[in-house]
Tab-separated table of C-alpha atoms in Angstrom:
chain	number	residue	atom	x	y	z
A	1373	MET	CA	286.971	115.941	139.092
A	1374	ALA	CA	283.768	115.539	137.106
A	1375	SER	CA	284.010	116.131	133.360
A	1376	ASN	CA	281.561	118.062	131.194
A	1377	THR	CA	279.917	115.377	129.052
A	1378	THR	CA	277.232	117.598	127.462
A	1379	GLY	CA	279.598	119.545	125.227
A	1380	ALA	CA	278.163	122.888	126.438
A	1381	LYS	CA	280.527	125.702	127.392
A	1382	PRO	CA	280.615	126.868	131.031
A	1383	ASP	CA	278.480	129.961	131.708
A	1384	ALA	CA	281.580	132.137	131.999
A	1385	GLU	CA	282.413	131.391	128.360
A	1386	VAL	CA	278.983	132.101	126.855
A	1387	GLN	CA	279.481	134.615	124.032
A	1388	THR	CA	277.469	137.815	124.451
A	1389	ARG	CA	279.057	140.025	121.766
A	1390	PRO	CA	280.384	139.486	118.237
A	1391	ILE	CA	284.006	138.425	117.955
A	1392	GLY	CA	286.271	141.081	116.441
A	1393	SER	CA	286.647	144.853	116.683
A	1394	GLY	CA	284.351	147.644	115.579
A	1395	PHE	CA	281.065	146.258	116.927
A	1396	HIS	CA	278.792	148.439	119.041
A	1397	SER	CA	275.411	147.675	120.553
A	1398	LEU	CA	272.446	149.602	119.195
A	1399	ALA	CA	272.073	151.311	122.585
A	1400	GLU	CA	275.669	152.584	122.307
A	1401	ILE	CA	275.339	154.207	118.869
A	1402	ALA	CA	271.662	155.113	118.433
A	1403	ASP	CA	270.956	158.827	118.038
A	1404	ASP	CA	267.951	160.974	117.183
A	1405	THR	CA	268.906	161.798	113.583
A	1406	LEU	CA	266.260	160.669	111.101
A	1407	SER	CA	266.177	159.994	107.364
A	1408	VAL	CA	262.586	159.955	106.108
A	1409	ALA	CA	261.156	159.224	102.656
A	1410	ILE	CA	257.522	160.230	102.087
A	1411	PHE	CA	255.640	158.879	99.057
A	1412	GLY	CA	252.129	159.870	97.980
A	1413	PHE	CA	249.878	161.325	95.309
A	1414	ASP	CA	249.548	165.053	94.645
A	1415	GLY	CA	247.877	167.015	97.431
A	1416	THR	CA	248.154	164.355	100.135
A	1417	GLY	CA	250.323	166.369	102.525
A	1418	LYS	CA	253.768	164.983	101.678
A	1419	SER	CA	255.377	168.401	102.050
A	1420	LEU	CA	253.293	169.677	104.940
A	1421	TRP	CA	253.988	166.801	107.330
A	1422	PRO	CA	257.756	167.442	107.646
A	1423	LEU	CA	257.226	171.204	107.816
A	1424	ALA	CA	254.905	170.672	110.783
A	1425	ASN	CA	256.804	167.884	112.547
A	1426	MET	CA	260.524	167.682	111.753
A	1427	PRO	CA	263.123	169.432	113.953
A	1428	LEU	CA	263.855	173.109	113.287
A	1429	PRO	CA	265.437	174.896	111.537
A	1430	ILE	CA	264.336	173.465	108.195
A	1431	VAL	CA	265.862	174.196	104.796
A	1432	VAL	CA	263.882	173.009	101.773
A	1433	ALA	CA	265.283	172.538	98.274
A	1434	ASN	CA	262.015	172.716	96.331
A	1435	LEU	CA	261.787	170.986	92.956
A	1436	ASP	CA	258.042	170.431	93.245
A	1437	ARG	CA	254.925	172.625	93.257
A	1438	PRO	CA	255.050	176.068	94.932
A	1439	PHE	CA	254.313	176.372	98.628
A	1440	THR	CA	251.030	178.170	99.293
A	1441	ARG	CA	249.201	180.170	101.952
A	1442	ALA	CA	247.567	176.886	102.940
A	1443	HIS	CA	250.990	175.559	104.007
A	1444	LEU	CA	251.682	178.756	105.922
A	1445	GLY	CA	248.269	178.704	107.628
A	1446	ALA	CA	248.843	175.173	108.902
A	1447	LEU	CA	251.962	176.246	110.820
A	1448	SER	CA	252.443	178.444	113.845
A	1449	LYS	CA	254.022	181.828	113.166
A	1450	GLU	CA	257.049	180.899	115.284
A	1451	ARG	CA	257.577	177.662	113.372
A	1452	ALA	CA	257.082	179.187	109.929
A	1453	GLU	CA	259.751	181.799	110.647
A	1454	ARG	CA	262.339	179.031	111.025
A	1455	ILE	CA	261.572	177.323	107.703
A	1456	PHE	CA	263.458	178.498	104.602
A	1457	ILE	CA	262.747	177.537	100.978
A	1458	LYS	CA	265.217	177.493	98.082
A	1459	ASN	CA	262.886	177.382	95.091
A	1460	MET	CA	264.304	175.563	92.046
A	1461	ARG	CA	260.976	174.592	90.567
A	1462	GLU	CA	260.982	177.147	87.752
A	1463	ARG	CA	264.214	175.662	86.442
A	1464	MET	CA	262.600	172.255	85.906
A	1465	ASP	CA	260.416	173.361	82.973
A	1466	ALA	CA	263.182	173.364	80.359
A	1467	ILE	CA	265.788	171.246	82.083
A	1468	ASN	CA	268.770	169.856	80.207
A	1469	SER	CA	272.060	168.273	81.233
A	1470	LEU	CA	273.769	171.596	81.971
A	1471	GLU	CA	270.833	172.873	84.007
A	1472	ALA	CA	270.741	169.570	85.902
A	1473	VAL	CA	274.409	169.919	86.869
A	1474	LEU	CA	273.736	173.475	88.102
A	1475	ILE	CA	270.778	172.335	90.221
A	1476	LYS	CA	272.802	169.452	91.673
A	1477	ASP	CA	275.664	171.836	92.502
A	1478	GLN	CA	273.303	174.381	94.102
A	1479	ILE	CA	271.841	171.730	96.398
A	1480	GLU	CA	275.330	170.646	97.463
A	1481	GLU	CA	276.288	174.292	98.030
A	1482	ALA	CA	273.185	174.990	100.133
A	1483	LEU	CA	274.178	172.096	102.376
A	1484	ALA	CA	277.894	172.884	102.576
A	1485	GLU	CA	277.312	176.528	103.533
A	1486	ASN	CA	274.857	175.683	106.324
A	1487	LEU	CA	276.200	172.503	107.946
A	1488	ALA	CA	276.871	174.055	111.356
A	1489	TRP	CA	273.629	176.055	111.432
A	1490	LEU	CA	271.522	173.049	110.383
A	1491	LYS	CA	272.957	170.717	113.026
A	1492	GLY	CA	269.983	169.195	114.838
A	1493	GLY	CA	267.630	170.639	112.213
A	1494	THR	CA	266.328	169.284	108.923
A	1495	PHE	CA	267.269	169.381	105.248
A	1496	MET	CA	264.369	168.529	102.939
A	1497	LEU	CA	264.419	167.644	99.240
A	1498	ASP	CA	260.866	168.340	98.118
A	1499	GLY	CA	260.334	166.614	94.790
A	1500	GLY	CA	262.450	163.477	94.990
A	1501	THR	CA	261.010	162.182	91.721
A	1502	MET	CA	262.267	165.274	89.910
A	1503	TYR	CA	265.558	165.076	91.800
A	1504	ARG	CA	266.157	161.603	90.372
A	1505	ASP	CA	265.621	163.100	86.904
A	1506	VAL	CA	268.129	165.827	87.775
A	1507	LEU	CA	270.729	163.246	88.792
A	1508	LYS	CA	270.132	161.220	85.627
A	1509	LEU	CA	270.521	164.254	83.364
A	1510	ALA	CA	273.598	165.413	85.293
A	1511	ASP	CA	275.227	161.999	84.891
A	1512	PRO	CA	277.802	162.031	82.046
A	1513	THR	CA	276.695	158.570	80.851
A	1514	ILE	CA	272.917	158.745	81.213
A	1515	GLY	CA	272.370	162.471	80.526
A	1516	PRO	CA	273.284	162.553	76.818
A	1517	LYS	CA	271.159	159.459	76.159
A	1518	LYS	CA	268.114	160.936	77.890
A	1519	GLU	CA	268.457	164.208	76.002
A	1520	SER	CA	268.565	162.387	72.665
A	1521	GLY	CA	265.700	160.055	73.589
A	1522	ARG	CA	267.888	156.958	73.608
A	1523	ARG	CA	267.520	154.101	76.069
A	1524	PHE	CA	270.141	153.878	78.803
A	1525	ASN	CA	271.281	150.707	80.518
A	1526	PRO	CA	269.574	150.418	83.943
A	1527	LYS	CA	272.947	149.339	85.335
A	1528	ASP	CA	274.191	152.870	84.618
A	1529	LYS	CA	272.024	154.075	87.511
A	1530	ALA	CA	274.436	152.434	89.982
A	1531	SER	CA	276.492	155.642	90.180
A	1532	ILE	CA	273.334	157.687	90.863
A	1533	ASN	CA	272.241	155.329	93.627
A	1534	ALA	CA	275.733	155.490	95.132
A	1535	TYR	CA	275.704	159.305	95.008
A	1536	LEU	CA	272.308	159.526	96.704
A	1537	ALA	CA	273.397	157.082	99.426
A	1538	ALA	CA	276.576	159.105	100.003
A	1539	LEU	CA	274.568	162.340	100.179
A	1540	ILE	CA	272.228	160.942	102.822
A	1541	SER	CA	275.180	159.601	104.843
A	1542	PHE	CA	276.926	162.981	104.586
A	1543	ILE	CA	273.839	164.756	105.928
A	1544	GLN	CA	273.410	162.284	108.781
A	1545	ASP	CA	277.105	162.377	109.676
A	1546	HIS	CA	276.639	166.104	110.362
A	1547	CYS	CA	273.690	165.396	112.692
A	1548	ILE	CA	271.131	166.824	110.267
A	1549	ASN	CA	267.770	165.173	109.721
A	1550	PHE	CA	266.849	164.419	106.109
A	1551	VAL	CA	263.477	164.266	104.358
A	1552	LEU	CA	262.817	163.227	100.759
A	1553	THR	CA	259.328	163.576	99.308
A	1554	ALA	CA	258.385	161.759	96.108
A	1555	HIS	CA	255.329	161.168	93.960
A	1556	ALA	CA	253.780	157.720	94.005
A	1557	ALA	CA	253.182	156.395	90.499
A	1558	PHE	CA	249.514	156.613	89.585
A	1559	SER	CA	249.926	154.663	86.376
A	1560	TRP	CA	252.596	152.901	84.342
A	1561	ALA	CA	252.855	152.228	80.623
A	1562	MET	CA	255.070	150.542	78.067
A	1563	VAL	CA	256.760	153.128	75.846
A	1564	GLN	CA	259.070	152.823	72.871
A	1565	VAL	CA	262.666	153.909	73.336
A	1566	LYS	CA	265.653	153.746	71.001
A	1567	SER	CA	268.795	151.879	72.120
A	1568	ASP	CA	272.369	152.827	71.209
A	1569	ASP	CA	272.337	150.582	68.146
A	1570	GLY	CA	269.169	152.212	66.837
A	1571	GLU	CA	266.882	149.343	67.772
A	1572	VAL	CA	263.477	150.348	69.136
A	1573	LYS	CA	262.549	148.565	72.375
A	1574	GLN	CA	259.762	148.614	74.950
A	1575	GLN	CA	260.420	150.101	78.386
A	1576	HIS	CA	258.171	150.159	81.457
A	1577	THR	CA	257.889	153.747	82.682
A	1578	ARG	CA	255.896	155.948	85.041
A	1579	THR	CA	253.322	158.113	83.238
A	1580	LYS	CA	252.089	160.336	86.103
């Protein structure tokens, strides 16, 4: 009987899948649920694109500028009737830690009460830049520092990042599409901030 002198495994033993349990091919698990982040300057159509293209029904938690007749005119009557806005923008003018917690809770509540109805549709956070500010102010570690003008440790944002990731996963797990719009930074500047020990330091921050 001839021996295999090349060291190669017979064809029958060629590995075609990972070893171990829990692996699935992309074709086995892929679905149509989308998570989309849209960045851009003011007035570039960040909000309009998902309203015109994402699956219906659509619920929008609006922390950004008001929707206008121009938005409405760009949509068919049938489509516009299946888009619903929860306007939180007016609460952003004098926001503090308590207000931030209330906004965060209201967004969670809007999702929890409409999970079944939104299945296959879209949940949109319009004003992702402001939403990050909401999460920072609502955070028990970062919020008090921001309110007093003190510098917070960037590592403290780990809990905020984890929360946002969990929120997106929660939405997707319920077969709901997710859209986050956010402002692109037009300019950045070095500003002075005060650390916990009273020392004034420079911090790179978005200006507009």
